[in-house]
Coordinates of C-alpha atoms and ligand atoms in Angstrom, one line a residue:
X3 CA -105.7 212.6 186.8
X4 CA -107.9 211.2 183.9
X5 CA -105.8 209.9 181.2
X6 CA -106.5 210.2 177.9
X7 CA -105.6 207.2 175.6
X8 CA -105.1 207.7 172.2
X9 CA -105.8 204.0 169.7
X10 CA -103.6 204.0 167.2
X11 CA -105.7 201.4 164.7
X12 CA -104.1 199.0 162.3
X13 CA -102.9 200.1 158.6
X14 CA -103.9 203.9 160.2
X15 CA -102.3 206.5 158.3
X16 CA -103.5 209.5 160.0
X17 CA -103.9 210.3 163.4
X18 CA -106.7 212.8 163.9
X19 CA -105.8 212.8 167.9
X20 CA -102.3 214.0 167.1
X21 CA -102.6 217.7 167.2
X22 CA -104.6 217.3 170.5
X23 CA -101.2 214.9 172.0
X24 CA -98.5 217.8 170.7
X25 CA -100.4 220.1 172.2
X26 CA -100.4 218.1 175.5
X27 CA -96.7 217.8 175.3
X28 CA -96.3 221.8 174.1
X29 CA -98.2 222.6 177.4
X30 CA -95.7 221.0 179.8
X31 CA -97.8 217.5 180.1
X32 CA -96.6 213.9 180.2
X33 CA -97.8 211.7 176.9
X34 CA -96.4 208.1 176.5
X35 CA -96.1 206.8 172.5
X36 CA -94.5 203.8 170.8
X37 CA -91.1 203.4 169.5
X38 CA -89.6 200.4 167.8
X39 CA -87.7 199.5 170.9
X40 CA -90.1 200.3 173.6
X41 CA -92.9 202.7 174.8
X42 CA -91.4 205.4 176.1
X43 CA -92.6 208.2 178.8
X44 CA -92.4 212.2 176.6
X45 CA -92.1 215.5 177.8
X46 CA -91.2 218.4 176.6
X47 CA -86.8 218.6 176.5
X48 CA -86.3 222.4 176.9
X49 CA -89.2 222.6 180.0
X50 CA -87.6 222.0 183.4
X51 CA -91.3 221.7 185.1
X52 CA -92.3 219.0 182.4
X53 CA -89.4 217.1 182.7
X54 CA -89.7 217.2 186.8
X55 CA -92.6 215.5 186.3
X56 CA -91.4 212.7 184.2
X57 CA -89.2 211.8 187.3
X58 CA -92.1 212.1 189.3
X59 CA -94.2 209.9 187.8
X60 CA -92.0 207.2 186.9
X61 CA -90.4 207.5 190.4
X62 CA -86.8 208.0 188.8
X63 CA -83.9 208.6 190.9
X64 CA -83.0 212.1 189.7
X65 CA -79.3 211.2 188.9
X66 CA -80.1 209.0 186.1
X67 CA -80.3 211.2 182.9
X68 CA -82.9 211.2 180.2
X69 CA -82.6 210.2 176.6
X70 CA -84.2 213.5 174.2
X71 CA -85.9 212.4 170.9
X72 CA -85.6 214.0 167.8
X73 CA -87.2 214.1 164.3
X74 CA -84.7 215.9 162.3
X75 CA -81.5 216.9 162.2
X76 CA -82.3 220.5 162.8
X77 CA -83.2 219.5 166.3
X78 CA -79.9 218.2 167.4
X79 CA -77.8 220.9 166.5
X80 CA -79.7 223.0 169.6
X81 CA -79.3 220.5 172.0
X82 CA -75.0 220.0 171.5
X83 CA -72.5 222.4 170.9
X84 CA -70.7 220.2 168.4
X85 CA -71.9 217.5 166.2
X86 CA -68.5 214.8 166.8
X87 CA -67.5 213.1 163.3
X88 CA -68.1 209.9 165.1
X89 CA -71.8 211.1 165.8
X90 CA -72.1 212.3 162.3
X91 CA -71.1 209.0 160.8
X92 CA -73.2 206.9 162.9
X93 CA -76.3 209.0 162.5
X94 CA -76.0 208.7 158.5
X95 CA -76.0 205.0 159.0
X96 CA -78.2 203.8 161.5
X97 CA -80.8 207.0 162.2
X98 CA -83.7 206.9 162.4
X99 CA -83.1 204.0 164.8
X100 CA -82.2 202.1 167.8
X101 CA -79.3 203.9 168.7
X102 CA -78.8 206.8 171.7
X103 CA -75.6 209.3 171.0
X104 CA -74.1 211.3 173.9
X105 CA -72.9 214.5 172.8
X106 CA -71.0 217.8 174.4
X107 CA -74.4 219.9 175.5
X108 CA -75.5 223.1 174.9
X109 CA -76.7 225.5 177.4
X110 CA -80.2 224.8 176.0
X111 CA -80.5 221.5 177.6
X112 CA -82.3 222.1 180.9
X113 CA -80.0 220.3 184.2
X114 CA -82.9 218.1 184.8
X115 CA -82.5 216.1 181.3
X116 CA -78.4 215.2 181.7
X117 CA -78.5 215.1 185.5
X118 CA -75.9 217.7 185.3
X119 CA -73.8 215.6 183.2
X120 CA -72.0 218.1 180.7
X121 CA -72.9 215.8 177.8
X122 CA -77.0 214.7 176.0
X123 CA -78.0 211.6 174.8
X124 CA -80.5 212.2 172.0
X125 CA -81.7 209.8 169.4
X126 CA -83.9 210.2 166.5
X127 CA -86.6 206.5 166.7
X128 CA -88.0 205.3 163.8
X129 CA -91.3 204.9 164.7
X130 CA -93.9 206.4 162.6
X131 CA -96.1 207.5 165.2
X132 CA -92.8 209.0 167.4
X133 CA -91.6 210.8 164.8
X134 CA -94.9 212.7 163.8
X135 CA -95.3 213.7 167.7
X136 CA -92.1 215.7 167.8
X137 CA -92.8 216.9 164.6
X138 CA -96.1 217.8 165.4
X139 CA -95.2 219.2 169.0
X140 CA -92.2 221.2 167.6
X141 CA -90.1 220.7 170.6
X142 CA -87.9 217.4 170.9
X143 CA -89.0 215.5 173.5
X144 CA -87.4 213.5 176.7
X145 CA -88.5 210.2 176.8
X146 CA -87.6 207.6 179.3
X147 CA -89.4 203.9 178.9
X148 CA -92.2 204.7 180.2
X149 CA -92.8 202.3 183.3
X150 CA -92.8 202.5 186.7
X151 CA -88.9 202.9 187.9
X152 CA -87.3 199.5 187.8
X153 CA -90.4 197.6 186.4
X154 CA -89.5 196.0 183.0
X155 CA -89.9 198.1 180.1
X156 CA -93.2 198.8 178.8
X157 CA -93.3 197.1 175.0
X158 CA -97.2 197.4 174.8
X159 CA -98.9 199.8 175.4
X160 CA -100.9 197.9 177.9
X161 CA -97.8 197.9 180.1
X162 CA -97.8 201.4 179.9
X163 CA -101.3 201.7 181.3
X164 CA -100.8 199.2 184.0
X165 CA -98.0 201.1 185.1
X166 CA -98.9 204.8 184.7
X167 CA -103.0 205.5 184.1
X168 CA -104.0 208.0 185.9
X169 CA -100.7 209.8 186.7
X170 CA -100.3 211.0 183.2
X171 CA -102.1 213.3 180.7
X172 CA -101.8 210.6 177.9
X173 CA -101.3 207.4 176.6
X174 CA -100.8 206.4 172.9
X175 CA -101.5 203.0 172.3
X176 CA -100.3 200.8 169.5
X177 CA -99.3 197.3 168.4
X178 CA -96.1 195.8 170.2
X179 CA -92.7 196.9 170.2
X180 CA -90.7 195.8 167.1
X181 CA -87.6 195.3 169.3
X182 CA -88.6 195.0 172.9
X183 CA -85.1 196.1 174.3
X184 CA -84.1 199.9 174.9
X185 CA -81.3 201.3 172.2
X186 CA -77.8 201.3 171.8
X187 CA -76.6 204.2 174.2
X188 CA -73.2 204.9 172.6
X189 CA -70.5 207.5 173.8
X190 CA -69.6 209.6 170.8
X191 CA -67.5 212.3 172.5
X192 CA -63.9 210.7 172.8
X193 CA -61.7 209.6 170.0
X194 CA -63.1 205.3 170.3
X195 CA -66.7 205.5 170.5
X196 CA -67.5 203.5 173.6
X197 CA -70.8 201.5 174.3
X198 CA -72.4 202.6 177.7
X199 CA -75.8 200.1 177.4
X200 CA -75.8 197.4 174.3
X201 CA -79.3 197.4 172.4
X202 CA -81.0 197.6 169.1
X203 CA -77.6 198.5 167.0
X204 CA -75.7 195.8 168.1
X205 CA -71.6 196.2 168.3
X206 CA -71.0 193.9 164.8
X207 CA -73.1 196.4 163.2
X208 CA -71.2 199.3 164.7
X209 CA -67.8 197.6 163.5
X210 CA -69.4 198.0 160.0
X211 CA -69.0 201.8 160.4
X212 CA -66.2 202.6 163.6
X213 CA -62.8 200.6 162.8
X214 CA -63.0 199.8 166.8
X215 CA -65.8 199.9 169.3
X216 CA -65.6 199.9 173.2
X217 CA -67.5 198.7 175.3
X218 CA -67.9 200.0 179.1
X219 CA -65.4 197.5 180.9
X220 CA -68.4 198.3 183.9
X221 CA -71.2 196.5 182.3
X222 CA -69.5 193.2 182.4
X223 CA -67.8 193.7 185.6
X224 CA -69.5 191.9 189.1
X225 CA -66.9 194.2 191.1
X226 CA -69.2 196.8 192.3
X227 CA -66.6 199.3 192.6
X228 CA -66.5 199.6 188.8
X229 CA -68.9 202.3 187.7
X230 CA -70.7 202.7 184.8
X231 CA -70.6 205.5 182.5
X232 CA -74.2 205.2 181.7
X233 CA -76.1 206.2 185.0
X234 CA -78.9 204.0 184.6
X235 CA -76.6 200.9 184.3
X236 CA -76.0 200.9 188.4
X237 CA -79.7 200.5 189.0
X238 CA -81.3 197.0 189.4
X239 CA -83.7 197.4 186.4
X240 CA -86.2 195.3 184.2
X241 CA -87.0 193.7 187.3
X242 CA -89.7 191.4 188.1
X243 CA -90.4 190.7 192.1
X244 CA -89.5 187.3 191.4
X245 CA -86.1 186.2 192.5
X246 CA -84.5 185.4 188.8
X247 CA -81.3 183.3 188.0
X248 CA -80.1 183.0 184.9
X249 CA -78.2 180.0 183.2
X250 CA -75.6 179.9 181.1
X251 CA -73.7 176.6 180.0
X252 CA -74.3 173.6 177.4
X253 CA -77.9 172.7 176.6
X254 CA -77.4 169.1 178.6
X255 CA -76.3 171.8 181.9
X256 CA -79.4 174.3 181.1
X257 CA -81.4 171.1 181.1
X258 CA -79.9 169.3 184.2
X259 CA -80.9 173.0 186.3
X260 CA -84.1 173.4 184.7
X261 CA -85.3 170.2 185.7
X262 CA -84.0 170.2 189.2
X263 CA -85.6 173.3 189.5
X264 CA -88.8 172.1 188.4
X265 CA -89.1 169.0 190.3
X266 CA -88.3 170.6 193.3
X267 CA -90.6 173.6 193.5
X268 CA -93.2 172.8 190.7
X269 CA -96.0 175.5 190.9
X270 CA -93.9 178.1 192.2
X271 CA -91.8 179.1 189.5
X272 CA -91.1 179.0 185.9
X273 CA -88.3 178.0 183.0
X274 CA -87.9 180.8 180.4
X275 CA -86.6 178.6 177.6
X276 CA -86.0 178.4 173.8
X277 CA -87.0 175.8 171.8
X278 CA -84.5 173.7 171.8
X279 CA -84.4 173.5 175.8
X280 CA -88.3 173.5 176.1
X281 CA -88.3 170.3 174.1
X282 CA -86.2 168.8 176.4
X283 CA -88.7 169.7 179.5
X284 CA -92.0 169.1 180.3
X285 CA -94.6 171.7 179.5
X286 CA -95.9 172.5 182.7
X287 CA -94.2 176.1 183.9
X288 CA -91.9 175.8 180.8
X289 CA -92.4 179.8 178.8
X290 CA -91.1 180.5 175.3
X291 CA -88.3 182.3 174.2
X292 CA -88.1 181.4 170.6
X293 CA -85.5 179.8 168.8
X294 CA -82.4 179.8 170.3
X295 CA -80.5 180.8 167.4
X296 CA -82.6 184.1 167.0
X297 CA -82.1 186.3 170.3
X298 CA -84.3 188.6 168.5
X299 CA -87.0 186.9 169.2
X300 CA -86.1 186.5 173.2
X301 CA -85.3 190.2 172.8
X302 CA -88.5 190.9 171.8
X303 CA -90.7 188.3 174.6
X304 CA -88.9 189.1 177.6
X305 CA -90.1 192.2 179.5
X306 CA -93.6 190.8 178.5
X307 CA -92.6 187.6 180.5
X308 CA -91.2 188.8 183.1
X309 CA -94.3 191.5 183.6
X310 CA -96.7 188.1 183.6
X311 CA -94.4 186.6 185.6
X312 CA -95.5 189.6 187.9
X313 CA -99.2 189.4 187.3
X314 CA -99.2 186.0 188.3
X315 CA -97.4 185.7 191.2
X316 CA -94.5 183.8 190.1
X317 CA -92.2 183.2 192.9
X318 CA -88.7 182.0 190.8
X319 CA -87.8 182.6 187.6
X320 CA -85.1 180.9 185.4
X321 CA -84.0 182.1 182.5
X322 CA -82.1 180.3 180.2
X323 CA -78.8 182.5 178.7
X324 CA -77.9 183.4 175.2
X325 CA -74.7 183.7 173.2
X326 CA -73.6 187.2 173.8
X327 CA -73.4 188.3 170.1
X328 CA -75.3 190.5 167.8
X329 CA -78.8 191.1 169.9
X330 CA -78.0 188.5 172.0
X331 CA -75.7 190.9 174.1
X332 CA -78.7 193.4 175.0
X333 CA -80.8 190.4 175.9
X334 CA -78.4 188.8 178.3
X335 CA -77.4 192.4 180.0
X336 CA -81.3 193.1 180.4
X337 CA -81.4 189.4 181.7
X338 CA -78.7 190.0 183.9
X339 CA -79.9 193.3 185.1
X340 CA -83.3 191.5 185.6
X341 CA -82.1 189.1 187.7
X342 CA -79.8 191.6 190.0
X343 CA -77.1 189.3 189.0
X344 CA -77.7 185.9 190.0
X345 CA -75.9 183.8 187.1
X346 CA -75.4 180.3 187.5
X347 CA -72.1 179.2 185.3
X348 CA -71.3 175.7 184.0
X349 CA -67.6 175.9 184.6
X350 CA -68.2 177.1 188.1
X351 CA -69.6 174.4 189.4
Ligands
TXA402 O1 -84.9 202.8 173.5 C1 -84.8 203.6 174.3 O2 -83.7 204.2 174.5 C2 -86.0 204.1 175.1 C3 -87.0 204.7 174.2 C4 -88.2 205.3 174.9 O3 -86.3 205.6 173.4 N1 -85.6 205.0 176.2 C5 -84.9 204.5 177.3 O4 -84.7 205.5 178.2 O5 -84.5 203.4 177.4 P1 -84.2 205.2 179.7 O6 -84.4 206.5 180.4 O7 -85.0 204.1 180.3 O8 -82.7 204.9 179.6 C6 -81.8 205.9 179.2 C7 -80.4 205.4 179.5 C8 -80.1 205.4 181.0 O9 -79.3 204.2 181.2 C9 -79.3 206.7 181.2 O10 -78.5 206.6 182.3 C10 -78.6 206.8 179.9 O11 -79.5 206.4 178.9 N2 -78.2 208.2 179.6 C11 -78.9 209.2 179.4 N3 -78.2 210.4 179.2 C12 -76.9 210.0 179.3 C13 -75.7 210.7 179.2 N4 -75.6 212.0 179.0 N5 -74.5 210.0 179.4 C14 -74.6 208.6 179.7 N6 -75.7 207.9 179.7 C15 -76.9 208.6 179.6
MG403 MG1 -85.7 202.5 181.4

């Protein structure tokens, strides 16, 4: 299949491809865009033979459920058969944005997109260019990131074509991904509302609205008998080919590993550090993850990294952990999702 790319170019304002993209999406074909968090994959939400594709292309396990974009408000009232207060509240607050809510479904919602869960996860992204798509194809549209199944997450659009030119009708390219980690994917249908996958709305801001917030006691668990709620969560995910540890301890520890690690197998492998740790190292096979007080900024460099990591041939990769608060707790579950795992503690030792 040839795909079409579509440029989106700086300070644009209209998109004269757009109608040609909604109607590409309107006939049942795949069309990647940008969102603020990362590219994702779009089909059609209400066509089963679209969306079959979607898991085709990406090869997705077909128990893992889709997330369906919206543009208005209008939109989500088809897809659930209530609007929860705890949905309404949070979509006043923090819509258009980084944050998924799963809601009761309505019989409108084909199998294919919940994986025959009885609830949808839809989100409305506030990405210009996202947002004018559903608009202009009229349809909200199911969207996983669009990579390969478990690569990392496309966040530009380069990744996307790496990963799927030629097995899609379009591509829409734009600059980078403002956040470079996947949203919030928050459970709105019980009485707490209940993180299933941290992200772009991070839990302090959620406490700003909800007077208590859950979090999935499965994504922190290494007992692999505790399921998560959020289907995706069981999958090793983000992952690069290289075997990936990450660190977590006291700079002087992160320090002591990384340079063991980098005497020993020099070449091979690299340090993901911040700047504070990468002063502390030599330069060779040392890669930047910002400042360490801003995980926004790791947030943002990491699929990138670990997809070079990828194009190069790295053999190890080790990544140095964050502070699990604000952004920083997306980051490290993407890290330790990345890395299947492998954690090397301070106090263990
Ligand atoms: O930022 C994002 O959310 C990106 C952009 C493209 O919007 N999309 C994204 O989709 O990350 P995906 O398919 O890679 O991840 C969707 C996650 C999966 O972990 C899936 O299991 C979960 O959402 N999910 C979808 N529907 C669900 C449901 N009804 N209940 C629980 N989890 C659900
Ligand atoms: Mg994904």
């Amino acid at each position: 299949m040839k795909t079409i790319l579509f440029q989106i170019e700086e300070n644009q304002q209209e998109y004269k491809w757009m109608k040609e993209a909604a109607k590409l999406i309107r006939n049942g074909s795949l069309v990647a865009f940008p969102t603020e968090t990362v590219y994702g994959l779009g089909a059609n939400a209400l066509d089963p033979v679209a969306i079959s594709k979607i898991y085709q292309a990406k090869g997705r396990p077909s128990d893992n459920p889709l997330i369906v974009h919206v543009a208005n408000l209008s939109m989500v009232e088809e897809l659930v058969t209530e609007v929860p207060f705890l949905a309404r509240k949070a979509m006043k607050r923090f819509w258009p944005g980084p944050l998924t809510l799963v809601m009761p479904r309505s019989t409108k919602v084909p199998d294919c997109v919940t994986a025959g869960l009885d609830t949808v996860a839809i989100r409305m992204p506030a990405h210009p260019v996202a947002l004018s798509l559903i608009d202009a194809a009229g349809v909200p549209i199911a969207a996983p990131s669009a990579n390969r199944s478990g690569r990392p997450s496309p966040t530009r659009g380069q990744h996307v074509v790496e990963d799927l030119d030629g097995l899609i009708a379009g591509i829409i390219i734009g600059p980078e991904s403002q956040f470079g980690v996947e949203s919030t994917v928050l459970d709105v249908t019980g009485q707490v509302p209940e993180i299933l996958r941290p992200g772009g709305v991070t839990r302090e801001m959620l406490l700003e609205i909800y007077s208590e917030v859950r979090v999935d006691p499965a994504l922190e668990s290494v007992d692999a008998k505790q399921i998560p709620k959020s289907p995706g969560q069981k999958y090793r995910h983000y992952a690069p080919r290289a075997k990936m540890t990450v660190m977590q301890g006291s700079l002087s520890f992160k320090k002591e590993c990384a340079l063991a690690a980098l005497t020993e197998n020099s070449g091979k492998g690299v340090v993901l550090a911040s700047d504070e740790l990468a002063k502390l190292l030599p330069d060779q096979d040392v890669w930047n993850l910002g400042s360490y007080d801003c995980p926004e900024i790791a947030a943002n460099r990491l699929f990138d990294l670990l997809r070079m990591c990828d194009a190069r041939n790295i053999q190890w990769i080790l990544a140095e952990g964050y502070e699990e608060e604000g952004l920083g707790a997306a980051l490290m579950n993407r890290m330790r999702k990345a890395a299947g795992g492998q954690v090397i503690k301070e106090e263990e030792r």
